[in-house]
mmCIF file of C-alpha atoms and ligand atoms in Angstrom:
data_model
loop_
_atom_site.group_PDB
_atom_site.id
_atom_site.type_symbol
_atom_site.label_atom_id
_atom_site.label_comp_id
_atom_site.label_asym_id
_atom_site.label_seq_id
_atom_site.Cartn_x
_atom_site.Cartn_y
_atom_site.Cartn_z
ATOM 1 C CA MET P 1 0.062 0.039 -0.008
ATOM 2 C CA THR P 2 1.227 3.416 -0.944
ATOM 3 C CA ARG P 3 2.135 5.912 1.903
ATOM 4 C CA ALA P 4 -0.413 8.764 2.008
ATOM 5 C CA HIS P 5 0.447 12.413 2.597
ATOM 6 C CA PRO P 6 0.591 12.656 6.462
ATOM 7 C CA ASP P 7 -2.335 15.174 6.500
ATOM 8 C CA ALA P 8 -4.565 13.296 4.143
ATOM 9 C CA PRO P 9 -7.909 11.790 5.376
ATOM 10 C CA ASP P 10 -8.032 8.095 5.734
ATOM 11 C CA VAL P 11 -10.262 7.017 2.831
ATOM 12 C CA VAL P 12 -12.115 3.591 3.318
ATOM 13 C CA ARG P 13 -13.801 3.179 -0.186
ATOM 14 C CA SER P 14 -15.752 4.685 -3.011
ATOM 15 C CA ALA P 15 -19.085 4.965 -1.451
ATOM 16 C CA TYR P 16 -21.616 6.639 -3.677
ATOM 17 C CA ALA P 17 -22.241 8.828 -6.665
ATOM 18 C CA GLN P 18 -24.986 11.504 -7.063
ATOM 19 C CA LEU P 19 -26.213 11.995 -10.583
ATOM 20 C CA ALA P 20 -28.435 14.708 -12.044
ATOM 21 C CA VAL P 21 -30.938 13.234 -14.473
ATOM 22 C CA THR P 22 -33.698 14.950 -16.544
ATOM 23 C CA ASP P 23 -36.517 12.384 -16.079
ATOM 24 C CA LEU P 24 -36.661 10.648 -12.746
ATOM 25 C CA ALA P 25 -39.306 8.157 -13.873
ATOM 26 C CA ALA P 26 -37.223 6.969 -16.978
ATOM 27 C CA SER P 27 -34.109 6.794 -14.621
ATOM 28 C CA ARG P 28 -36.126 4.659 -12.190
ATOM 29 C CA TRP P 29 -37.029 2.246 -14.875
ATOM 30 C CA PHE P 30 -33.428 1.898 -15.887
ATOM 31 C CA TRP P 31 -31.739 1.686 -12.474
ATOM 32 C CA VAL P 32 -34.400 0.054 -10.269
ATOM 33 C CA ASP P 33 -36.389 -2.130 -12.800
ATOM 34 C CA MET P 34 -33.708 -3.224 -15.039
ATOM 35 C CA LEU P 35 -30.485 -3.017 -13.086
ATOM 36 C CA GLY P 36 -32.116 -4.253 -9.848
ATOM 37 C CA PHE P 37 -31.147 -1.475 -7.444
ATOM 38 C CA HIS P 38 -33.418 -1.158 -4.286
ATOM 39 C CA VAL P 39 -35.054 2.118 -3.427
ATOM 40 C CA GLN P 40 -34.082 3.198 0.144
ATOM 41 C CA TYR P 41 -35.533 6.758 0.071
ATOM 42 C CA GLU P 42 -37.569 8.603 -2.407
ATOM 43 C CA ASP P 43 -39.132 12.140 -2.645
ATOM 44 C CA ALA P 44 -40.508 14.168 -5.742
ATOM 45 C CA GLY P 45 -36.976 15.061 -6.829
ATOM 46 C CA THR P 46 -34.685 12.319 -5.427
ATOM 47 C CA LEU P 47 -34.054 8.621 -5.457
ATOM 48 C CA CYS P 48 -31.577 6.952 -2.996
ATOM 49 C CA LEU P 49 -30.544 3.457 -4.278
ATOM 50 C CA ARG P 50 -28.559 0.562 -3.031
ATOM 51 C CA GLY P 51 -27.490 -2.963 -4.044
ATOM 52 C CA THR P 52 -28.375 -6.165 -2.169
ATOM 53 C CA ASP P 53 -25.017 -6.246 -0.217
ATOM 54 C CA GLU P 54 -24.911 -2.537 0.891
ATOM 55 C CA LEU P 55 -25.574 -1.959 4.594
ATOM 56 C CA THR P 56 -25.422 1.737 4.271
ATOM 57 C CA HIS P 57 -28.279 4.094 3.085
ATOM 58 C CA HIS P 58 -27.303 4.312 -0.653
ATOM 59 C CA SER P 59 -24.585 3.870 -3.169
ATOM 60 C CA LEU P 60 -26.372 5.916 -5.869
ATOM 61 C CA VAL P 61 -28.490 9.073 -5.669
ATOM 62 C CA LEU P 62 -30.446 10.384 -8.529
ATOM 63 C CA ARG P 63 -31.531 13.914 -8.442
ATOM 64 C CA ARG P 64 -33.811 15.575 -10.941
ATOM 65 C CA GLY P 65 -32.099 18.404 -12.789
ATOM 66 C CA ASP P 66 -32.216 20.380 -16.037
ATOM 67 C CA LEU P 67 -28.826 19.121 -17.135
ATOM 68 C CA ALA P 68 -27.602 15.488 -17.000
ATOM 69 C CA ALA P 69 -24.464 15.692 -15.037
ATOM 70 C CA LEU P 70 -22.468 14.345 -11.992
ATOM 71 C CA ASP P 71 -23.268 16.300 -8.719
ATOM 72 C CA HIS P 72 -20.403 14.510 -6.883
ATOM 73 C CA ILE P 73 -18.575 11.287 -6.128
ATOM 74 C CA ALA P 74 -18.367 10.393 -2.496
ATOM 75 C CA TYR P 75 -15.640 8.578 -0.520
ATOM 76 C CA ARG P 76 -16.252 7.206 2.922
ATOM 77 C CA VAL P 77 -13.579 8.107 5.476
ATOM 78 C CA ARG P 78 -12.617 6.050 8.554
ATOM 79 C CA THR P 79 -13.523 8.303 11.380
ATOM 80 C CA PRO P 80 -15.493 11.695 11.885
ATOM 81 C CA GLU P 81 -12.062 13.291 12.417
ATOM 82 C CA ASP P 82 -11.125 12.343 8.883
ATOM 83 C CA VAL P 83 -13.812 14.728 7.626
ATOM 84 C CA ASP P 84 -12.112 17.609 9.302
ATOM 85 C CA LYS P 85 -8.763 16.304 7.890
ATOM 86 C CA ALA P 86 -10.271 16.330 4.456
ATOM 87 C CA GLU P 87 -11.469 19.947 4.893
ATOM 88 C CA LYS P 88 -7.943 21.046 6.008
ATOM 89 C CA PHE P 89 -6.202 18.952 3.385
ATOM 90 C CA PHE P 90 -8.095 20.443 0.326
ATOM 91 C CA THR P 91 -8.092 23.936 1.876
ATOM 92 C CA GLY P 92 -4.296 23.693 2.138
ATOM 93 C CA LEU P 93 -4.190 22.751 -1.555
ATOM 94 C CA GLY P 94 -5.995 26.009 -2.255
ATOM 95 C CA ARG P 95 -8.994 24.150 -3.673
ATOM 96 C CA PRO P 96 -12.739 25.111 -3.186
ATOM 97 C CA VAL P 97 -14.153 23.527 -0.055
ATOM 98 C CA ARG P 98 -17.670 23.627 1.466
ATOM 99 C CA ARG P 99 -18.783 21.951 4.751
ATOM 100 C CA VAL P 100 -22.224 20.302 4.506
ATOM 101 C CA GLN P 101 -24.150 19.717 7.765
ATOM 102 C CA LYS P 102 -26.332 16.693 8.367
ATOM 103 C CA GLY P 103 -29.751 17.486 6.956
ATOM 104 C CA ASP P 104 -28.487 20.065 4.484
ATOM 105 C CA GLY P 105 -26.855 17.606 2.038
ATOM 106 C CA THR P 106 -27.736 14.218 0.659
ATOM 107 C CA PRO P 107 -30.388 12.217 2.462
ATOM 108 C CA GLY P 108 -29.050 9.630 5.092
ATOM 109 C CA VAL P 109 -25.541 11.255 5.122
ATOM 110 C CA GLY P 110 -24.192 12.957 8.044
ATOM 111 C CA ASP P 111 -21.580 15.779 8.362
ATOM 112 C CA ALA P 112 -19.600 15.953 5.146
ATOM 113 C CA VAL P 113 -17.165 18.137 3.298
ATOM 114 C CA ARG P 114 -17.512 18.748 -0.437
ATOM 115 C CA VAL P 115 -14.396 19.987 -2.496
ATOM 116 C CA ILE P 116 -13.360 20.457 -6.134
ATOM 117 C CA ASP P 117 -10.232 18.355 -6.116
ATOM 118 C CA PRO P 118 -7.066 19.236 -8.054
ATOM 119 C CA LEU P 119 -8.434 17.370 -11.077
ATOM 120 C CA GLY P 120 -11.545 19.533 -11.218
ATOM 121 C CA PHE P 121 -13.961 16.860 -9.808
ATOM 122 C CA PRO P 122 -16.695 17.520 -7.252
ATOM 123 C CA VAL P 123 -15.822 15.080 -4.390
ATOM 124 C CA GLU P 124 -17.603 14.553 -1.059
ATOM 125 C CA PHE P 125 -15.848 13.007 2.070
ATOM 126 C CA PHE P 126 -18.079 11.767 4.825
ATOM 127 C CA HIS P 127 -18.063 9.132 7.625
ATOM 128 C CA ASP P 128 -21.548 9.117 9.112
ATOM 129 C CA ILE P 129 -24.296 7.459 7.046
ATOM 130 C CA GLU P 130 -27.620 5.825 8.126
ATOM 131 C CA HIS P 131 -27.526 1.993 8.116
ATOM 132 C CA ALA P 132 -30.001 0.035 6.097
ATOM 133 C CA GLU P 133 -31.770 -3.414 6.413
ATOM 134 C CA ARG P 134 -29.698 -6.329 5.290
ATOM 135 C CA LEU P 135 -31.022 -7.711 1.940
ATOM 136 C CA ILE P 136 -28.214 -10.061 1.270
ATOM 137 C CA GLN P 137 -30.432 -13.207 1.723
ATOM 138 C CA ARG P 138 -33.700 -11.539 0.617
ATOM 139 C CA TYR P 139 -33.573 -13.535 -2.727
ATOM 140 C CA ASP P 140 -37.313 -12.983 -3.007
ATOM 141 C CA LEU P 141 -36.723 -9.216 -3.618
ATOM 142 C CA ARG P 142 -34.025 -9.697 -6.307
ATOM 143 C CA HIS P 143 -34.860 -8.611 -9.818
ATOM 144 C CA GLY P 144 -33.319 -7.366 -13.043
ATOM 145 C CA ALA P 145 -29.376 -7.611 -13.009
ATOM 146 C CA GLU P 146 -29.495 -8.085 -9.223
ATOM 147 C CA ILE P 147 -26.786 -5.544 -8.506
ATOM 148 C CA ALA P 148 -24.909 -6.221 -5.278
ATOM 149 C CA ARG P 149 -22.924 -2.989 -4.649
ATOM 150 C CA LEU P 150 -21.083 -0.078 -6.110
ATOM 151 C CA ASP P 151 -17.502 -1.026 -7.091
ATOM 152 C CA HIS P 152 -15.762 1.950 -8.615
ATOM 153 C CA PHE P 153 -15.753 5.339 -10.358
ATOM 154 C CA ASN P 154 -14.057 5.937 -13.649
ATOM 155 C CA ILE P 155 -13.100 9.513 -14.563
ATOM 156 C CA CYS P 156 -11.848 11.187 -17.677
ATOM 157 C CA THR P 157 -8.923 13.497 -17.182
ATOM 158 C CA PRO P 158 -6.351 14.897 -19.541
ATOM 159 C CA ASP P 159 -3.507 14.491 -17.230
ATOM 160 C CA ILE P 160 -3.223 10.903 -15.877
ATOM 161 C CA PRO P 161 0.173 11.434 -14.032
ATOM 162 C CA ALA P 162 -1.451 14.312 -12.169
ATOM 163 C CA ALA P 163 -4.450 12.184 -11.247
ATOM 164 C CA TYR P 164 -2.064 9.320 -10.200
ATOM 165 C CA ALA P 165 -0.100 11.740 -7.961
ATOM 166 C CA HIS P 166 -3.155 13.144 -6.345
ATOM 167 C CA TYR P 167 -4.570 9.867 -5.431
ATOM 168 C CA LYS P 168 -1.259 8.532 -4.304
ATOM 169 C CA SER P 169 -1.213 11.501 -1.926
ATOM 170 C CA LEU P 170 -4.505 10.115 -0.569
ATOM 171 C CA GLY P 171 -2.964 6.677 0.030
ATOM 172 C CA PHE P 172 -4.425 4.902 -2.923
ATOM 173 C CA GLY P 173 -2.435 1.931 -4.341
ATOM 174 C CA CYS P 174 -2.205 1.214 -8.079
ATOM 175 C CA SER P 175 -3.262 -2.180 -9.381
ATOM 176 C CA GLU P 176 -2.898 -1.788 -13.065
ATOM 177 C CA THR P 177 -1.876 0.711 -15.769
ATOM 178 C CA ILE P 178 -1.956 1.085 -19.527
ATOM 179 C CA GLU P 179 1.197 2.589 -20.833
ATOM 180 C CA GLY P 180 2.810 3.609 -24.184
ATOM 181 C CA ASP P 181 6.227 2.468 -25.406
ATOM 182 C CA GLU P 182 7.945 5.235 -23.457
ATOM 183 C CA HIS P 183 5.762 4.512 -20.399
ATOM 184 C CA GLU P 184 3.489 7.461 -20.980
ATOM 185 C CA LEU P 185 0.244 6.787 -18.986
ATOM 186 C CA TYR P 186 -2.941 6.317 -20.931
ATOM 187 C CA ALA P 187 -4.804 4.945 -17.965
ATOM 188 C CA ALA P 188 -4.454 3.779 -14.307
ATOM 189 C CA TRP P 189 -6.605 1.806 -11.778
ATOM 190 C CA MET P 190 -6.145 2.770 -8.086
ATOM 191 C CA TYR P 191 -7.664 1.451 -4.815
ATOM 192 C CA ARG P 192 -8.183 1.831 -1.130
ATOM 193 C CA LYS P 193 -10.460 -1.139 -0.521
ATOM 194 C CA GLN P 194 -8.990 -4.484 -1.440
ATOM 195 C CA THR P 195 -10.068 -4.951 -4.991
ATOM 196 C CA VAL P 196 -8.509 -3.673 -8.228
ATOM 197 C CA HIS P 197 -10.106 -0.171 -7.842
ATOM 198 C CA ASP P 198 -12.037 2.421 -6.321
ATOM 199 C CA VAL P 199 -11.257 4.923 -9.061
ATOM 200 C CA ALA P 200 -9.734 4.543 -12.584
ATOM 201 C CA PHE P 201 -8.646 7.251 -14.943
ATOM 202 C CA THR P 202 -9.387 7.268 -18.666
ATOM 203 C CA CYS P 203 -7.197 9.702 -20.611
ATOM 204 C CA GLY P 204 -9.579 12.183 -22.426
ATOM 205 C CA ALA P 205 -11.107 15.669 -22.219
ATOM 206 C CA GLY P 206 -11.869 16.274 -18.505
ATOM 207 C CA PRO P 207 -13.001 16.628 -15.828
ATOM 208 C CA ARG P 208 -15.924 14.288 -16.901
ATOM 209 C CA LEU P 209 -17.260 11.147 -15.406
ATOM 210 C CA HIS P 210 -16.589 8.193 -17.690
ATOM 211 C CA HIS P 211 -18.727 5.595 -15.756
ATOM 212 C CA LEU P 212 -19.917 4.057 -12.553
ATOM 213 C CA GLY P 213 -18.884 0.434 -12.035
ATOM 214 C CA VAL P 214 -21.495 -1.613 -10.137
ATOM 215 C CA ALA P 215 -20.822 -5.166 -9.110
ATOM 216 C CA THR P 216 -22.867 -8.392 -9.465
ATOM 217 C CA HIS P 217 -21.919 -11.732 -7.663
ATOM 218 C CA GLU P 218 -21.680 -13.741 -10.875
ATOM 219 C CA SER P 219 -21.243 -13.427 -14.563
ATOM 220 C CA HIS P 220 -24.553 -14.898 -15.422
ATOM 221 C CA GLN P 221 -26.031 -11.659 -13.919
ATOM 222 C CA VAL P 222 -24.076 -9.573 -16.483
ATOM 223 C CA LEU P 223 -25.402 -11.711 -19.406
ATOM 224 C CA ARG P 224 -28.946 -11.496 -18.027
ATOM 225 C CA ALA P 225 -28.737 -7.736 -18.074
ATOM 226 C CA ALA P 226 -27.896 -7.852 -21.722
ATOM 227 C CA ASP P 227 -30.671 -10.296 -22.436
ATOM 228 C CA LEU P 228 -33.237 -8.209 -20.592
ATOM 229 C CA PHE P 229 -32.381 -5.052 -22.619
ATOM 230 C CA GLY P 230 -32.644 -7.129 -25.918
ATOM 231 C CA SER P 231 -35.904 -8.804 -24.889
ATOM 232 C CA ILE P 232 -37.711 -5.517 -24.741
ATOM 233 C CA ARG P 233 -36.146 -3.865 -27.746
ATOM 234 C CA LYS P 234 -34.046 -1.559 -25.563
ATOM 235 C CA GLU P 235 -30.890 -2.926 -26.937
ATOM 236 C CA HIS P 236 -29.652 0.675 -27.799
ATOM 237 C CA HIS P 237 -28.832 1.062 -24.113
ATOM 238 C CA ILE P 238 -25.959 -1.563 -24.498
ATOM 239 C CA GLU P 239 -22.772 0.170 -25.475
ATOM 240 C CA ARG P 240 -20.030 -2.472 -25.121
ATOM 241 C CA GLY P 241 -19.758 -5.993 -24.226
ATOM 242 C CA PRO P 242 -20.392 -8.443 -22.575
ATOM 243 C CA GLY P 243 -16.888 -9.358 -22.490
ATOM 244 C CA ARG P 244 -13.807 -10.194 -20.257
ATOM 245 C CA HIS P 245 -11.449 -7.221 -19.424
ATOM 246 C CA GLY P 246 -7.775 -7.710 -19.717
ATOM 247 C CA VAL P 247 -7.111 -5.029 -17.168
ATOM 248 C CA SER P 248 -8.742 -6.458 -13.809
ATOM 249 C CA ASN P 249 -9.837 -9.795 -15.424
ATOM 250 C CA ALA P 250 -13.408 -8.664 -14.614
ATOM 251 C CA PHE P 251 -16.359 -9.805 -16.795
ATOM 252 C CA TYR P 252 -18.318 -6.629 -18.034
ATOM 253 C CA LEU P 253 -21.098 -4.934 -19.796
ATOM 254 C CA TYR P 254 -21.376 -1.186 -20.347
ATOM 255 C CA LEU P 255 -24.739 0.364 -20.631
ATOM 256 C CA ARG P 256 -26.012 4.022 -21.124
ATOM 257 C CA ASP P 257 -28.930 5.261 -18.967
ATOM 258 C CA PRO P 258 -31.742 7.443 -20.338
ATOM 259 C CA ASP P 259 -29.547 10.433 -20.043
ATOM 260 C CA GLY P 260 -26.483 8.900 -21.476
ATOM 261 C CA HIS P 261 -24.729 8.365 -18.083
ATOM 262 C CA ARG P 262 -22.607 5.159 -18.569
ATOM 263 C CA VAL P 263 -22.723 2.314 -16.107
ATOM 264 C CA GLU P 264 -20.557 -0.814 -16.076
ATOM 265 C CA ILE P 265 -21.885 -4.085 -14.686
ATOM 266 C CA TYR P 266 -18.755 -5.747 -13.413
ATOM 267 C CA THR P 267 -17.823 -8.986 -11.694
ATOM 268 C CA SER P 268 -14.999 -11.224 -10.573
ATOM 269 C CA ASP P 269 -11.827 -9.049 -10.168
ATOM 270 C CA TYR P 270 -9.114 -9.939 -7.712
ATOM 271 C CA TYR P 271 -7.721 -9.396 -4.190
ATOM 272 C CA THR P 272 -5.140 -6.511 -3.900
ATOM 273 C CA GLY P 273 -4.743 -6.124 -0.214
ATOM 274 C CA ASP P 274 -1.157 -7.273 0.353
ATOM 275 C CA PRO P 275 1.077 -4.369 1.416
ATOM 276 C CA ASP P 276 3.681 -5.230 -1.406
ATOM 277 C CA HIS P 277 0.993 -5.727 -4.077
ATOM 278 C CA GLU P 278 2.778 -4.869 -7.364
ATOM 279 C CA THR P 279 1.295 -2.820 -10.233
ATOM 280 C CA TYR P 280 0.494 -4.780 -13.452
ATOM 281 C CA ARG P 281 1.435 -2.739 -16.628
ATOM 282 C CA TRP P 282 -0.236 -3.305 -19.940
ATOM 283 C CA ASN P 283 1.262 -1.984 -23.194
ATOM 284 C CA VAL P 284 -1.312 0.240 -25.063
ATOM 285 C CA HIS P 285 -0.679 -1.907 -28.230
ATOM 286 C CA ASP P 286 -1.701 -5.166 -26.491
ATOM 287 C CA ASP P 287 -5.161 -5.812 -27.901
ATOM 288 C CA ARG P 288 -6.117 -7.872 -24.887
ATOM 289 C CA ARG P 289 -5.800 -4.968 -22.434
ATOM 290 C CA ARG P 290 -9.384 -3.699 -22.641
ATOM 291 C CA ASP P 291 -11.066 -6.842 -23.915
ATOM 292 C CA PHE P 292 -9.093 -10.105 -23.206
ATOM 293 C CA TRP P 293 -10.607 -11.678 -26.402
ATOM 294 C CA GLY P 294 -9.420 -8.775 -28.460
ATOM 295 C CA ASN P 295 -12.736 -7.318 -29.418
ATOM 296 C CA ALA P 296 -12.418 -3.723 -30.513
ATOM 297 C CA VAL P 297 -13.578 -0.965 -28.223
ATOM 298 C CA ILE P 298 -16.416 1.176 -29.696
ATOM 299 C CA GLU P 299 -15.429 4.890 -30.338
ATOM 300 C CA SER P 300 -18.160 6.328 -28.270
ATOM 301 C CA TRP P 301 -16.670 4.483 -25.158
ATOM 302 C CA TYR P 302 -13.368 6.517 -25.599
ATOM 303 C CA LYS P 303 -15.021 9.819 -26.514
ATOM 304 C CA GLU P 304 -18.410 10.367 -24.662
ATOM 305 C CA ALA P 305 -18.699 11.073 -20.994
ATOM 306 C CA THR P 306 -20.916 12.834 -18.363
ATOM 307 C CA PRO P 307 -20.248 16.628 -17.592
ATOM 308 C CA VAL P 308 -19.411 17.344 -13.959
ATOM 309 C CA LEU P 309 -20.704 20.328 -11.726
ATOM 310 C CA GLY P 310 -18.894 22.716 -9.497
ATOM 311 C CA LEU P 311 -19.914 23.273 -6.017
ATOM 312 C CA ASP P 312 -22.254 26.140 -7.114
ATOM 313 C CA GLY P 313 -23.920 23.639 -9.530
ATOM 314 C CA SER P 314 -22.630 25.110 -12.663
ATOM 315 C CA PRO P 315 -20.842 22.835 -15.321
ATOM 316 C CA GLN P 316 -17.054 22.646 -14.905
ATOM 317 C CA LEU P 317 -14.948 23.689 -17.905
ATOM 318 C CA VAL P 318 -13.262 20.792 -19.716
ATOM 319 C CA SER P 319 -9.656 20.652 -21.018
ATOM 320 C CA ASP P 320 -8.689 18.468 -23.982
ATOM 321 C CA ALA P 321 -6.124 15.582 -23.661
ATOM 322 C CA VAL P 322 -2.965 15.219 -25.647
ATOM 323 C CA LEU P 323 -2.881 11.361 -25.646
ATOM 324 C CA ASP P 324 -5.542 9.444 -27.470
ATOM 325 C CA GLU P 325 -5.711 5.802 -26.701
ATOM 326 C CA SER P 326 -8.403 5.173 -29.594
ATOM 327 C CA ALA P 327 -5.736 6.352 -32.065
ATOM 328 C CA ALA P 328 -3.224 3.915 -30.488
ATOM 329 C CA GLN P 329 -5.566 0.898 -31.167
ATOM 330 C CA VAL P 330 -3.970 0.092 -34.363
ATOM 331 C CA GLY P 331 -0.614 -1.709 -33.706
ATOM 332 C CA ALA P 332 2.762 -1.175 -35.342
ATOM 333 C CA ASP P 333 1.862 -4.053 -37.691
ATOM 334 C CA GLY P 334 -1.211 -2.006 -39.075
ATOM 335 C CA LEU P 335 -3.648 -4.491 -37.499
ATOM 336 C CA GLY P 336 -6.255 -3.688 -34.966
HETATM 337 O O1 XXG N 401 -13.424 -1.307 -14.611
HETATM 338 C C1 XXG N 401 -12.616 -1.481 -15.597
HETATM 339 C C2 XXG N 401 -12.707 -0.418 -16.697
HETATM 340 O O2 XXG N 401 -12.011 0.722 -16.219
HETATM 341 O O3 XXG N 401 -13.974 0.036 -16.827
HETATM 342 C C3 XXG N 401 -12.107 -0.873 -17.969
HETATM 343 C C4 XXG N 401 -11.701 -2.489 -15.624
HETATM 344 C C5 XXG N 401 -11.041 -2.707 -16.892
HETATM 345 C C6 XXG N 401 -11.246 -1.921 -18.023
HETATM 346 S S1 XXG N 401 -10.520 -2.132 -19.590
HETATM 347 O O4 XXG N 401 -11.409 -1.692 -20.618
HETATM 348 O O5 XXG N 401 -9.232 -1.444 -19.573
HETATM 349 O O6 XXG N 401 -10.333 -3.615 -19.657
HETATM 350 FE FE1 FE2 N 402 -14.940 0.161 -14.932
HETATM 351 CA CA1 CA N 403 -25.241 -0.755 -29.068
#
């Protein structure tokens, strides 16, 4: 495990994301009926959702808004004092910081701090959150793709080394990378919990949210999700997969929700908790890296992503990237 900056908060895991969606009923169909999330809280403008394994209030919040965007991603920290540490840490970096008292922020979440991080992303750090009824063995309530839990955030940023350095300062380890011949970084996967990642960086115009990764227990649930969308002629929601990733070895399917927010259904990655766990490095010309069977990645997957909001709710400006992994798809032999 990487050594964090001494003043950094102790991050436990990627905990929830809050998305602005333009039609809450359409989003409910997608996330609840089709993916199988459970509704923990609901009012006229908000849905708080969780997977079967999640013992905290939510891992996804959908808020009705005029612009489809990311409100924030949120990390849980180990103690209430770590919320104060986060406030000091990001203030010290000269970043915008706002304290959010219990009751003023997201339902179910206690005292929190929201920041715009050095990469331009809206990020919340919280410790206190309401607990929820255990649904692990409520097989009778399972439906759709039977999502078990949130697994990770994937974010687009033009400067992967800067993203890597920032998350390293927060104590994240790096499980895998995609690198060019001169070791220029195209992508990196970083973790606090003992899986392949809590956050990954995709090189591209940013800050933008690339996708949310949500986990099922088994690969048949990933296949079932694809079959469900096909059966009701909603196959246009399927963007990429099903397939086996090279990076992470996970089995995957990418879908786009009614607003175009991307979600990955993901299962069966591996343990990374040993203190001397080594980074596995893929070359960008290895066609197995993003799909272990060598299937091509569709262009929209590299290029399209969700805008992110500032602390005042206005869209963050985006900077273009220099490296373009989709252009590196064709190998030196001219074959894809
Ligand atoms: O979670 C992931 C991903 O970031 O969505 C993509 C694991 C692996 C990959 S990749 O496309 O690189 O195999
Ligand atoms: Fe992912
Ligand atoms: Ca398609």
